[in-house]
Amino acid sequence: MCGIVGISANRPIVQHLIAGLAALEYRGYDSAGVALLTGDGISRLRAKGKVRDLVALQAETGLDGHCGIAHTRWATHGVPSEGNAHPHVSGQVSLVHNGIIENHAALRRELQAEGYEFSSQTDTEVVAHLVERAQRQGLGLLAALQDTVKRLHGAYAIAAVSAREPGTVVGARYGAPLIVGLGEGEQYLASDVHALLPLTKRFMYLEEGDVAEVTVGGIRIFDLDGAPAEREVKESHFSADAVELGEYAHYMLKEIHEQPVAVADTLEGRIAGGKILTQIFGVDAERLLADTQAVHIIACGTSYHAGLVARYWIEQLAGVPCTAEIASEYRYRDPVVREGTLFLTISQSGETADTLAALKLAKERPYLARMAVCNVPESSIVRESALVLMTRAGPEIGVASTKAFTTQLVALALFSLALARAKGLDDERYSDGVRQLERLPGHIAEVLKLDEEIKELAEQFIGKHHALFLGRGTHWPVAMEGALKLKEISYIHAEAYAAGELKHGPLALVDEDMPVIAVAPNDRLIDKLKSNLEEVRARGGVLYAFVDETVAHGLDAARVVILPASGEIAAPIISTIPLQLLSYHVAVQRGTDVDQPRNLAKSVTVE
Ligand code: G6P
């Protein structure tokens, strides 16, 4: 989604603004722009397409300056085009915005009635005009932004500059992240720490409603009520290297191969002497686990699939009723919350607008507590949750989530086992579950050795238009995740079905042009699944099976990929890896943009 960078310095900064945008490319976007204060006022460059197009424009024009803002836009209001790209300009003011201004139409009419002319179809342009109007009425840039945000409904992170106040960048945050970076003799604003890592490791995270002013001389922050505010300075542990591609052709491949380490990191310090340490979920976790009578899991996209797997674990191991639901649905219905229900959000970014809105809604309901499984410390979802279990996947750059998903599953398995133990799970099943988790990094490393075999298998999908993924039990959501990966990066239409549903419709689609991928490790449903696979073969379907070594023998499929036998809890995590590799290699062979698939965004900060 959209990205923001702003810099106030005593040296030319266009390269840093553009490098910041390049570091944010992974979020997904369709146009980019930069505005700088120069001797002539505000100068801007905008390009539809990639940051490299903006780089070319900058090289042609030589534009530079000491103070400016830059933006990558993911279109919501108005098509991707140069005219709709940010920064927007109104008189002496230039402004960039992430999020959605819900009352933009009414504001547009009001401003048009006063003679303001609009040059874009965006909701953002009203904000630029409002700031311009406030400044023309005599307010300084900071006060003009404070005045403007009072008129806005919706979600925003904003950065603005004005030719009347060269050297100042102002920003505001409500419902979309914005951080301040602290430099030596220069200061920064950005929507994401990654944009600034080459410049600083020291950050202040703005809170909801904050407005900030950044100049070479320092930083001023004001809260929602306009009172001066102090925000703690935090040191980021991310290094700029963590977001470099290294020897890999794509971030997605790099992140797939980082999974043994990411999973080991997520387990580290969380198990001791064969037992999960309950306090990893929070200080009051022991009591909360004992009091938990039900769990509501809420998430979006891949994180929702992790929640679906956890639902099986929580009910099977802990005997606690559990639902898993898409955040955008949950937030607009009237969920019934029984006493003792724990609210659990799962989010890689911690900024997904629907998940965050669901979490805010949950605050008003009688939940026992709110817990988050998240990959980004200091994210909004982490800050709004009482209990937190961080996944330690490190920065995930590829839009298609890989290591974030498997580490979410690890965190959720830790939670499910800890909850189950609090509910009386016997020693044998509990210890077996913990052992399966401890062996995971080694098992994942083993599965990654299948890379070449899967690359070759992927050739059979290049010319296909559709694919069907089948699974049962915890492997049904794994099949959903496999289908999502394939469709999002290779643009092959892929659907996942619980294998038992096959004969209720999708079987009609099965022929030699519809590859069927079955995720069928050796769990208690294997015999049932084998019967479903027979149904596919009997209709001439081409079947690819991913199974563990104990059931591979005699399976009638075009290709059987054999996975290590890892146990009931580890199996869905293990089975995910070859499906990630499959979609990666299919996408590479079809020549699509693997890391930044068309129309998609990494962090969906709008509804
Ligand atoms: C986007 C991303 C997905 C992700 C989903 C939820 O659609 O492309 O990879 O699963 O958002 O994001 P979250 O950060 O909340 O896990």
Coordinates of C-alpha atoms and ligand atoms in Angstrom, one line a residue:
M1 CA 0.0 0.0 0.0
C2 CA 1.0 3.6 0.0
G3 CA 4.3 4.7 1.5
I4 CA 5.5 8.1 2.8
V5 CA 8.9 9.5 3.3
G6 CA 9.7 13.1 4.4
I7 CA 13.1 14.7 5.2
S8 CA 14.3 18.0 6.5
A9 CA 18.1 18.3 6.2
N10 CA 21.0 20.7 5.4
R11 CA 22.1 18.7 2.4
P12 CA 20.6 17.6 -0.9
I13 CA 18.2 14.7 -0.1
V14 CA 16.4 13.6 -3.3
Q15 CA 18.4 10.4 -3.4
H16 CA 17.4 9.5 0.2
L17 CA 13.8 10.3 -0.5
I18 CA 13.8 8.0 -3.5
A19 CA 15.8 5.3 -1.7
G20 CA 13.2 5.4 1.0
L21 CA 10.5 4.9 -1.6
A22 CA 12.5 2.0 -3.1
A23 CA 12.6 0.4 0.4
L24 CA 8.8 0.7 0.5
E25 CA 8.2 -0.8 -2.9
Y26 CA 7.4 -4.1 -1.4
R27 CA 4.2 -2.8 0.1
G28 CA 2.7 -2.7 -3.4
Y29 CA 1.9 0.6 -5.3
D30 CA 1.2 1.8 -8.8
S31 CA 2.7 5.3 -9.0
A32 CA 5.3 7.4 -7.2
G33 CA 6.2 11.0 -6.7
V34 CA 8.5 13.4 -4.9
A35 CA 8.2 17.2 -4.0
L36 CA 11.1 19.3 -2.9
L37 CA 11.4 22.9 -1.7
T38 CA 13.8 24.7 -4.0
G39 CA 14.6 28.4 -4.6
D40 CA 11.6 28.5 -7.0
G41 CA 9.1 27.2 -4.4
I42 CA 7.8 23.7 -4.7
S43 CA 9.0 21.4 -7.5
R44 CA 7.6 17.9 -8.0
L45 CA 8.1 14.9 -10.1
R46 CA 5.5 12.2 -10.5
A47 CA 5.4 9.0 -12.5
K48 CA 2.8 6.2 -13.1
G49 CA 4.5 2.8 -12.7
K50 CA 7.6 2.1 -10.7
V51 CA 10.1 4.0 -8.6
R52 CA 12.7 3.4 -11.3
D53 CA 10.5 5.6 -13.6
L54 CA 10.8 8.4 -11.0
V55 CA 14.5 7.8 -10.8
A56 CA 14.7 8.4 -14.6
L57 CA 12.7 11.6 -14.3
Q58 CA 14.9 12.9 -11.5
A59 CA 18.0 12.1 -13.6
E60 CA 16.6 14.0 -16.5
T61 CA 15.6 17.1 -14.5
G62 CA 18.4 17.0 -11.8
L63 CA 15.8 18.1 -9.3
D64 CA 17.1 18.2 -5.7
G65 CA 16.7 20.1 -2.5
H66 CA 17.1 20.0 1.3
C67 CA 13.6 19.5 2.4
G68 CA 10.9 17.4 0.8
I69 CA 8.3 14.6 0.8
A70 CA 7.9 11.5 -1.4
H71 CA 5.2 8.9 -1.9
T72 CA 4.3 5.6 -3.4
R73 CA 0.6 5.4 -4.2
W74 CA -1.7 2.4 -4.3
A75 CA -4.8 3.6 -6.0
T76 CA -8.1 3.8 -4.1
H77 CA -9.9 6.9 -5.4
G78 CA -9.0 7.4 -9.1
V79 CA -7.0 5.3 -11.5
P80 CA -3.2 4.9 -11.3
S81 CA -2.0 7.9 -13.3
E82 CA 0.5 10.7 -13.1
G83 CA -2.3 13.2 -12.3
N84 CA -3.5 11.1 -9.4
A85 CA 0.0 10.4 -8.0
H86 CA 1.1 12.2 -4.9
P87 CA 2.4 14.7 -3.9
H88 CA -0.6 16.9 -4.5
V89 CA 0.0 20.6 -4.7
S90 CA -2.3 23.5 -3.6
G91 CA -0.7 26.9 -4.0
Q92 CA 2.3 26.9 -1.7
V93 CA 1.5 23.6 -0.1
S94 CA 2.4 20.0 -1.2
L95 CA 1.1 17.0 0.6
V96 CA 1.1 13.2 0.5
H97 CA -1.4 10.9 2.2
N98 CA -2.0 7.2 3.1
G99 CA -5.4 6.0 4.0
I100 CA -8.9 7.1 2.9
I101 CA -10.7 10.3 3.6
E102 CA -14.3 9.2 3.8
N103 CA -15.9 12.7 3.7
H104 CA -13.8 13.8 0.7
A105 CA -16.9 14.3 -1.5
A106 CA -18.5 16.8 0.9
L107 CA -15.2 18.6 1.4
R108 CA -14.6 18.7 -2.3
R109 CA -18.0 20.4 -2.9
E110 CA -17.2 22.9 -0.1
L111 CA -13.8 23.8 -1.5
Q112 CA -15.1 24.0 -5.1
A113 CA -17.8 26.4 -4.0
E114 CA -15.0 28.6 -2.7
G115 CA -13.2 28.5 -6.1
Y116 CA -10.7 25.7 -5.5
E117 CA -10.0 23.7 -8.7
F118 CA -9.2 20.0 -8.5
S119 CA -6.7 18.4 -10.8
S120 CA -7.1 14.8 -9.6
Q121 CA -9.8 12.3 -8.8
T122 CA -8.2 11.5 -5.4
D123 CA -9.6 11.9 -2.0
T124 CA -6.2 13.4 -0.9
E125 CA -6.4 16.5 -2.9
V126 CA -9.0 18.0 -0.5
V127 CA -6.5 17.7 2.3
A128 CA -3.9 19.7 0.3
H129 CA -6.5 22.4 -0.3
L130 CA -7.6 22.5 3.3
V131 CA -4.1 23.0 4.5
E132 CA -3.5 25.7 1.9
R133 CA -6.7 27.5 2.9
A134 CA -5.8 27.4 6.6
Q135 CA -2.3 28.6 5.9
R136 CA -3.6 31.4 3.7
Q137 CA -5.9 32.4 6.5
G138 CA -2.8 33.1 8.6
L139 CA -1.9 29.8 10.3
G140 CA 1.6 28.3 10.3
L141 CA 2.0 25.0 8.5
L142 CA 1.8 23.0 11.7
A143 CA -1.4 24.8 12.9
A144 CA -2.8 24.5 9.4
L145 CA -2.4 20.8 9.5
Q146 CA -3.9 20.6 13.0
D147 CA -6.8 22.6 11.8
T148 CA -7.3 20.5 8.7
V149 CA -7.3 17.1 10.4
K150 CA -10.2 18.2 12.6
R151 CA -12.3 18.2 9.4
L152 CA -11.3 14.7 8.2
H153 CA -13.2 11.5 8.7
G154 CA -11.5 8.3 7.9
A155 CA -7.9 7.1 8.2
Y156 CA -4.8 9.0 7.4
A157 CA -1.1 9.3 7.6
I158 CA -0.1 12.7 6.1
A159 CA 3.1 14.5 5.4
A160 CA 3.2 18.1 4.0
V161 CA 5.6 20.9 3.2
S162 CA 5.0 24.5 2.3
A163 CA 7.1 27.0 0.4
R164 CA 6.1 29.5 3.1
E165 CA 8.1 27.5 5.6
P166 CA 11.1 26.0 3.8
G167 CA 12.9 23.5 6.1
T168 CA 9.7 22.2 7.8
V169 CA 7.9 18.9 7.2
V170 CA 4.7 18.3 9.1
G171 CA 2.9 15.0 9.6
A172 CA -0.3 13.6 11.1
R173 CA -1.4 10.1 12.0
Y174 CA -4.9 8.7 12.5
G175 CA -5.6 5.1 11.6
A176 CA -2.5 4.6 9.4
P177 CA 1.1 4.4 10.7
L178 CA 3.6 7.3 10.7
I179 CA 6.9 7.4 12.5
V180 CA 9.5 10.1 13.2
G181 CA 13.2 9.2 12.5
L182 CA 15.9 11.0 14.5
G183 CA 19.1 11.9 12.6
E184 CA 22.2 13.9 13.3
G185 CA 21.4 17.4 12.2
E186 CA 18.4 16.1 10.1
Q187 CA 15.1 14.6 10.9
Y188 CA 12.7 12.3 9.0
L189 CA 9.1 11.1 8.7
A190 CA 8.0 7.8 7.2
S191 CA 5.2 5.4 7.1
D192 CA 7.5 2.4 7.8
V193 CA 10.9 2.1 9.5
H194 CA 12.3 0.3 6.5
A195 CA 12.3 3.6 4.5
L196 CA 14.7 5.1 6.9
L197 CA 17.0 2.3 8.0
P198 CA 20.0 3.5 6.0
L199 CA 19.6 6.9 7.7
T200 CA 18.8 6.1 11.3
K201 CA 17.9 3.4 13.8
R202 CA 16.2 5.7 16.2
F203 CA 12.5 6.2 15.9
M204 CA 9.4 7.7 17.6
Y205 CA 6.1 6.0 16.9
L206 CA 3.4 8.6 16.6
E207 CA 0.1 7.8 18.3
E208 CA -3.5 8.1 17.1
G209 CA -4.3 11.8 16.5
D210 CA -0.6 13.0 16.8
V211 CA 0.6 15.9 14.6
A212 CA 4.4 16.3 14.3
E213 CA 6.7 19.0 13.0
V214 CA 10.1 18.0 11.8
T215 CA 12.9 20.5 11.2
V216 CA 16.7 20.3 11.1
G217 CA 16.6 21.8 14.6
G218 CA 14.3 19.2 16.1
I219 CA 10.9 17.6 16.5
R220 CA 7.7 18.8 18.0
I221 CA 4.8 16.5 18.6
F222 CA 1.2 17.4 19.6
D223 CA -1.5 14.9 20.7
L224 CA -5.1 14.6 19.6
D225 CA -6.1 17.5 21.9
G226 CA -3.3 19.7 20.6
A227 CA -1.2 19.4 23.8
P228 CA 2.6 19.0 23.4
A229 CA 3.4 15.3 23.7
E230 CA 6.6 13.3 24.4
R231 CA 7.0 10.0 22.5
E232 CA 9.5 7.5 23.6
V233 CA 12.6 7.0 21.3
K234 CA 13.0 3.4 20.3
E235 CA 15.9 1.7 18.7
S236 CA 15.1 -0.5 15.8
H237 CA 16.8 -3.9 15.7
F238 CA 16.3 -4.2 12.0
S239 CA 19.4 -3.7 9.9
A240 CA 19.3 -2.3 6.4
D241 CA 20.8 -5.7 5.3
A242 CA 17.8 -7.6 6.6
V243 CA 15.9 -6.2 3.6
E244 CA 18.5 -6.9 1.0
L245 CA 18.1 -9.6 -1.6
G246 CA 21.6 -11.1 -1.3
E247 CA 22.1 -14.2 -3.5
Y248 CA 18.4 -14.7 -4.2
A249 CA 16.5 -13.9 -7.4
H250 CA 13.4 -12.7 -5.5
Y251 CA 12.5 -11.8 -1.9
M252 CA 9.9 -14.5 -1.9
L253 CA 12.5 -17.2 -2.5
K254 CA 14.8 -15.7 0.1
E255 CA 11.9 -15.6 2.6
I256 CA 10.9 -19.2 1.8
H257 CA 14.5 -20.3 2.6
E258 CA 14.7 -18.2 5.7
Q259 CA 12.0 -20.3 7.3
P260 CA 14.1 -22.7 9.3
V261 CA 15.8 -19.8 11.0
A262 CA 12.5 -17.8 11.4
V263 CA 10.8 -20.7 13.0
A264 CA 13.7 -21.4 15.3
D265 CA 13.7 -17.7 16.3
T266 CA 10.0 -17.8 17.0
L267 CA 10.5 -20.8 19.3
E268 CA 13.6 -19.5 21.0
G269 CA 13.1 -18.8 24.7
R270 CA 9.6 -20.0 24.6
I271 CA 10.1 -23.7 25.5
A272 CA 12.2 -24.9 28.5
G273 CA 12.6 -28.4 29.7
G274 CA 9.9 -29.6 27.3
K275 CA 7.4 -27.1 28.5
I276 CA 5.9 -24.0 27.0
L277 CA 6.6 -21.0 29.2
T278 CA 3.1 -19.5 29.9
Q279 CA 4.4 -16.0 30.7
I280 CA 5.5 -15.6 27.0
F281 CA 1.9 -14.6 26.4
G282 CA 1.9 -11.9 29.1
V283 CA 2.1 -11.4 32.8
D284 CA -1.4 -12.5 33.6
A285 CA -1.5 -15.3 31.0
E286 CA -1.7 -18.2 33.5
R287 CA -5.0 -16.9 34.9
L288 CA -6.3 -15.9 31.5
L289 CA -5.6 -19.3 29.9
A290 CA -7.4 -21.0 32.8
D291 CA -10.4 -18.7 32.4
T292 CA -10.6 -19.0 28.6
Q293 CA -13.9 -20.7 27.7
A294 CA -13.9 -19.9 24.0
V295 CA -11.7 -18.2 21.4
H296 CA -12.6 -15.8 18.5
I297 CA -9.9 -15.5 15.9
I298 CA -10.0 -12.6 13.6
A299 CA -7.6 -11.9 10.7
C300 CA -7.3 -11.2 6.9
G301 CA -5.7 -13.0 4.0
T302 CA -2.9 -15.5 4.8
S303 CA -3.2 -14.6 8.5
Y304 CA -6.8 -15.8 8.3
H305 CA -5.6 -19.1 6.9
A306 CA -3.3 -19.4 9.9
G307 CA -6.3 -18.8 12.2
L308 CA -8.3 -21.6 10.4
V309 CA -5.5 -24.1 11.2
A310 CA -5.4 -22.9 14.8
R311 CA -9.1 -23.4 15.1
Y312 CA -8.6 -27.2 14.6
W313 CA -5.7 -27.3 17.1
I314 CA -7.6 -25.3 19.8
E315 CA -10.7 -27.5 19.6
Q316 CA -8.8 -30.8 19.2
L317 CA -6.1 -30.2 21.8
A318 CA -7.8 -27.9 24.3
G319 CA -11.4 -28.8 23.8
V320 CA -12.2 -25.1 23.8
P321 CA -14.8 -23.8 21.2
C322 CA -13.1 -21.7 18.6
T323 CA -14.2 -19.7 15.6
A324 CA -11.9 -18.1 12.9
E325 CA -13.3 -15.2 10.9
I326 CA -12.3 -12.7 8.3
A327 CA -12.0 -9.3 9.9
S328 CA -13.9 -7.4 7.3
E329 CA -16.9 -9.5 8.0
Y330 CA -16.6 -9.6 11.7
R331 CA -16.4 -5.8 12.0
Y332 CA -19.8 -5.3 10.4
R333 CA -21.9 -7.9 12.1
D334 CA -23.1 -8.2 15.7
P335 CA -20.9 -11.0 17.2
V336 CA -22.3 -12.7 20.3
V337 CA -19.6 -12.8 22.9
R338 CA -20.1 -15.4 25.7
E339 CA -18.4 -15.0 29.0
G340 CA -14.8 -16.1 29.0
T341 CA -14.1 -15.6 25.3
L342 CA -10.6 -14.6 24.3
F343 CA -10.3 -12.3 21.2
L344 CA -7.2 -13.3 19.1
T345 CA -6.0 -11.3 16.1
I346 CA -3.3 -12.5 13.7
S347 CA -1.5 -10.1 11.5
Q348 CA 1.9 -10.0 9.9
S349 CA 2.1 -6.2 9.6
G350 CA 0.0 -5.2 12.6
E351 CA -1.5 -2.5 10.5
T352 CA -4.2 -4.2 8.4
A353 CA -7.2 -1.7 8.5
D354 CA -10.0 -4.3 8.9
T355 CA -8.1 -6.3 11.6
L356 CA -7.4 -3.1 13.5
A357 CA -11.0 -2.0 13.2
A358 CA -12.2 -5.4 14.5
L359 CA -9.8 -5.1 17.4
K360 CA -11.1 -1.7 18.3
L361 CA -14.7 -3.1 18.1
A362 CA -13.7 -6.0 20.3
K363 CA -12.6 -3.4 23.0
E364 CA -16.2 -2.5 23.4
R365 CA -17.4 -6.1 23.8
P366 CA -17.2 -8.2 27.0
Y367 CA -14.1 -10.2 25.9
L368 CA -12.0 -11.9 28.5
A369 CA -8.9 -10.3 26.9
R370 CA -7.4 -9.3 23.5
M371 CA -4.4 -11.1 22.3
A372 CA -2.4 -10.6 19.1
V373 CA 0.0 -12.8 17.1
C374 CA 2.0 -10.3 15.1
N375 CA 5.3 -9.8 13.3
V376 CA 5.9 -6.1 13.7
P377 CA 6.8 -4.7 17.2
E378 CA 5.3 -1.2 17.8
S379 CA 2.6 -1.8 15.2
S380 CA -0.9 -0.6 16.0
I381 CA -2.3 -4.1 16.6
V382 CA 0.4 -4.9 19.1
R383 CA -0.1 -1.6 20.9
E384 CA -3.9 -2.2 21.1
S385 CA -3.6 -5.7 22.5
A386 CA -3.2 -6.8 26.1
L387 CA -1.5 -10.1 25.3
V388 CA 1.0 -10.4 22.5
L389 CA 3.0 -13.2 21.1
M390 CA 5.4 -11.9 18.5
T391 CA 6.4 -14.0 15.5
R392 CA 10.1 -13.4 14.8
A393 CA 10.0 -13.8 11.1
G394 CA 12.0 -10.6 10.5
P395 CA 11.0 -8.2 7.7
E396 CA 8.9 -9.8 5.1
I397 CA 9.2 -8.0 1.8
G398 CA 7.5 -10.3 -0.8
V399 CA 3.8 -9.4 -1.0
A400 CA 3.0 -13.1 -0.9
S401 CA 3.4 -14.1 2.7
T402 CA 5.6 -17.1 3.4
K403 CA 7.7 -17.0 6.5
A404 CA 5.2 -14.8 8.3
F405 CA 2.6 -17.6 7.8
T406 CA 4.7 -20.5 9.1
T407 CA 5.9 -18.5 12.1
Q408 CA 2.3 -17.5 12.8
L409 CA 1.4 -21.2 12.8
V410 CA 4.3 -21.8 15.2
A411 CA 3.1 -19.1 17.6
L412 CA -0.5 -20.4 17.3
A413 CA 0.7 -24.0 18.0
L414 CA 2.5 -22.7 21.1
F415 CA -0.7 -21.0 22.2
S416 CA -2.9 -24.0 21.4
L417 CA -0.7 -26.3 23.4
A418 CA -0.4 -23.9 26.4
L419 CA -4.2 -23.5 26.4
A420 CA -4.7 -27.2 26.1
R421 CA -2.3 -27.8 29.0
A422 CA -4.3 -25.4 31.1
K423 CA -7.4 -27.4 30.3
G424 CA -5.8 -30.7 31.3
L425 CA -4.2 -32.1 28.1
D426 CA -2.4 -35.3 29.1
D427 CA 1.4 -35.4 29.4
E428 CA 1.9 -37.7 26.4
R429 CA 0.1 -35.6 23.8
Y430 CA 1.5 -32.3 25.3
S431 CA 5.1 -33.5 25.2
D432 CA 4.7 -35.0 21.8
G433 CA 3.3 -31.6 20.5
V434 CA 6.2 -29.7 22.0
R435 CA 8.7 -32.1 20.5
Q436 CA 7.1 -31.7 17.1
L437 CA 7.6 -28.0 17.3
E438 CA 11.2 -28.4 18.5
R439 CA 12.0 -30.5 15.5
L440 CA 10.4 -28.2 13.0
P441 CA 13.4 -26.1 11.9
G442 CA 15.2 -29.4 10.9
H443 CA 12.2 -30.7 9.1
I444 CA 11.6 -27.5 7.2
A445 CA 15.3 -27.5 6.1
E446 CA 14.8 -31.0 4.8
V447 CA 11.7 -30.0 2.8
L448 CA 13.6 -27.1 1.2
K449 CA 15.8 -29.6 -0.4
L450 CA 12.9 -30.5 -2.7
D451 CA 13.3 -27.2 -4.4
E452 CA 14.7 -28.6 -7.6
E453 CA 12.1 -31.4 -7.8
I454 CA 9.3 -28.8 -7.4
K455 CA 10.8 -26.5 -9.9
E456 CA 10.6 -29.2 -12.5
L457 CA 7.0 -30.1 -11.4
A458 CA 6.1 -26.4 -11.8
E459 CA 6.7 -26.7 -15.6
Q460 CA 3.5 -28.7 -15.9
F461 CA 1.5 -25.7 -14.6
I462 CA 2.9 -23.0 -17.0
G463 CA 0.1 -23.2 -19.5
K464 CA -2.7 -23.9 -17.1
H465 CA -5.6 -21.5 -16.4
H466 CA -7.1 -23.2 -13.4
A467 CA -6.0 -25.4 -10.5
L468 CA -7.8 -27.1 -7.6
F469 CA -6.3 -27.7 -4.2
L470 CA -7.7 -30.3 -1.8
G471 CA -7.1 -31.0 1.8
R472 CA -8.9 -32.2 4.9
G473 CA -8.7 -31.1 8.5
T474 CA -5.9 -28.7 9.2
H475 CA -4.8 -29.3 5.6
W476 CA -7.9 -27.7 4.2
P477 CA -6.7 -24.2 5.2
V478 CA -3.2 -25.3 4.0
A479 CA -4.8 -26.0 0.7
M480 CA -6.5 -22.6 0.8
E481 CA -3.1 -21.0 1.4
G482 CA -1.6 -23.0 -1.5
A483 CA -4.4 -21.8 -3.8
L484 CA -4.0 -18.2 -2.6
K485 CA -0.2 -18.3 -3.2
L486 CA -0.7 -19.7 -6.7
K487 CA -3.4 -17.2 -7.8
E488 CA -1.7 -14.1 -6.3
I489 CA 1.7 -14.5 -7.9
S490 CA 1.1 -16.6 -11.0
Y491 CA -2.4 -15.3 -11.9
I492 CA -3.6 -18.8 -12.4
H493 CA -7.2 -19.2 -11.0
A494 CA -6.9 -21.5 -8.1
E495 CA -9.5 -22.7 -5.6
A496 CA -9.2 -24.8 -2.5
Y497 CA -11.8 -27.3 -1.4
A498 CA -12.3 -29.5 1.6
A499 CA -11.8 -32.8 -0.2
G500 CA -15.1 -34.1 1.1
E501 CA -16.9 -31.3 -0.8
L502 CA -15.4 -32.4 -4.1
K503 CA -18.4 -34.3 -5.2
H504 CA -20.8 -31.5 -4.3
G505 CA -19.7 -29.4 -7.3
P506 CA -16.1 -28.9 -8.2
L507 CA -15.7 -32.5 -9.4
A508 CA -17.7 -31.3 -12.5
L509 CA -14.6 -29.1 -13.4
V510 CA -12.1 -32.0 -13.2
D511 CA -10.5 -33.0 -16.5
E512 CA -7.0 -33.2 -17.9
D513 CA -6.7 -29.3 -18.0
M514 CA -7.5 -28.9 -14.3
P515 CA -4.5 -30.0 -12.2
V516 CA -5.6 -31.2 -8.8
I517 CA -3.1 -30.7 -5.9
A518 CA -3.8 -32.7 -2.8
V519 CA -2.1 -32.0 0.5
A520 CA -2.4 -35.3 2.2
P521 CA 0.0 -36.1 5.0
N522 CA -0.6 -39.0 7.2
D523 CA -3.3 -37.7 9.6
R524 CA -6.4 -39.4 10.8
L525 CA -8.3 -38.4 7.6
I526 CA -5.9 -40.0 5.2
D527 CA -8.1 -42.9 4.2
K528 CA -11.0 -40.7 3.6
L529 CA -8.8 -38.4 1.5
K530 CA -7.5 -41.3 -0.5
S531 CA -11.0 -42.1 -1.5
N532 CA -11.6 -38.5 -2.6
L533 CA -8.4 -38.7 -4.7
E534 CA -9.7 -41.9 -6.4
E535 CA -12.7 -39.8 -7.5
V536 CA -10.4 -37.4 -9.2
R537 CA -8.4 -40.1 -11.0
A538 CA -11.6 -41.9 -12.1
R539 CA -12.5 -38.7 -14.0
G540 CA -9.2 -38.4 -15.8
G541 CA -8.0 -35.7 -13.5
V542 CA -4.2 -35.1 -13.2
L543 CA -3.3 -35.4 -9.6
Y544 CA -0.3 -34.1 -7.7
A545 CA 0.0 -35.4 -4.2
F546 CA 2.1 -34.0 -1.3
V547 CA 2.2 -36.7 1.3
D548 CA 4.4 -37.9 4.0
E549 CA 6.7 -41.0 3.6
T550 CA 4.4 -43.3 5.6
V551 CA 1.5 -43.1 3.1
A552 CA 3.2 -42.5 -0.2
H553 CA 3.3 -46.1 -1.2
G554 CA 0.7 -47.1 -3.8
L555 CA -0.8 -43.7 -4.2
D556 CA -2.2 -43.3 -7.7
A557 CA -1.1 -39.9 -8.8
A558 CA 0.7 -38.2 -11.7
R559 CA 3.4 -37.2 -9.2
V560 CA 3.9 -37.9 -5.5
V561 CA 6.1 -35.5 -3.6
I562 CA 7.3 -37.1 -0.4
L563 CA 7.6 -35.0 2.8
P564 CA 9.1 -36.0 6.1
A565 CA 6.7 -37.5 8.7
S566 CA 6.5 -34.8 11.3
G567 CA 3.4 -35.4 13.4
E568 CA -0.1 -33.9 13.5
I569 CA 0.8 -30.4 14.7
A570 CA 3.9 -29.9 12.6
A571 CA 2.4 -31.4 9.4
P572 CA 0.4 -28.4 8.2
I573 CA 3.5 -26.2 8.7
I574 CA 5.7 -28.7 6.8
S575 CA 3.1 -29.2 4.0
T576 CA 2.9 -25.4 3.4
I577 CA 6.6 -25.2 2.3
P578 CA 6.3 -27.2 -1.0
L579 CA 3.2 -25.3 -2.0
Q580 CA 5.1 -22.0 -1.5
L581 CA 7.9 -23.4 -3.7
L582 CA 5.4 -24.6 -6.3
S583 CA 3.7 -21.2 -6.7
Y584 CA 7.0 -19.4 -6.7
H585 CA 8.4 -21.6 -9.5
V586 CA 5.2 -21.4 -11.6
A587 CA 5.2 -17.6 -11.3
V588 CA 8.9 -17.3 -12.2
Q589 CA 8.4 -19.6 -15.3
R590 CA 5.3 -17.6 -16.3
G591 CA 7.3 -14.4 -16.0
T592 CA 5.1 -12.5 -13.5
D593 CA 6.3 -10.0 -11.0
V594 CA 6.8 -12.4 -8.1
D595 CA 7.5 -10.0 -5.3
Q596 CA 5.1 -7.3 -6.3
P597 CA 2.1 -9.0 -8.0
R598 CA -0.2 -6.7 -9.9
N599 CA -3.0 -4.9 -7.9
L600 CA -1.9 -6.3 -4.6
A601 CA -0.4 -4.6 -1.5
K602 CA 1.7 -6.0 1.3
S603 CA 0.1 -4.0 4.1
V604 CA -3.5 -3.2 3.5
T605 CA -4.0 0.0 5.5
V606 CA -7.3 0.9 3.9
E607 CA -10.6 -0.7 4.3
Ligands
G6P1 C1 -2.4 -8.4 2.4 C2 -1.1 -9.2 2.1 C3 -1.3 -10.6 2.6 C4 -1.7 -10.6 4.1 C5 -2.9 -9.8 4.3 C6 -3.2 -9.6 5.8 O1 -3.4 -9.0 1.6 O2 -0.8 -9.2 0.7 O3 0.0 -11.3 2.5 O4 -1.9 -12.0 4.5 O5 -2.8 -8.5 3.7 O6 -2.1 -8.8 6.3 P1 -1.6 -8.9 7.8 O7 -0.4 -8.0 7.8 O8 -2.7 -8.4 8.7 O9 -1.2 -10.3 8.1

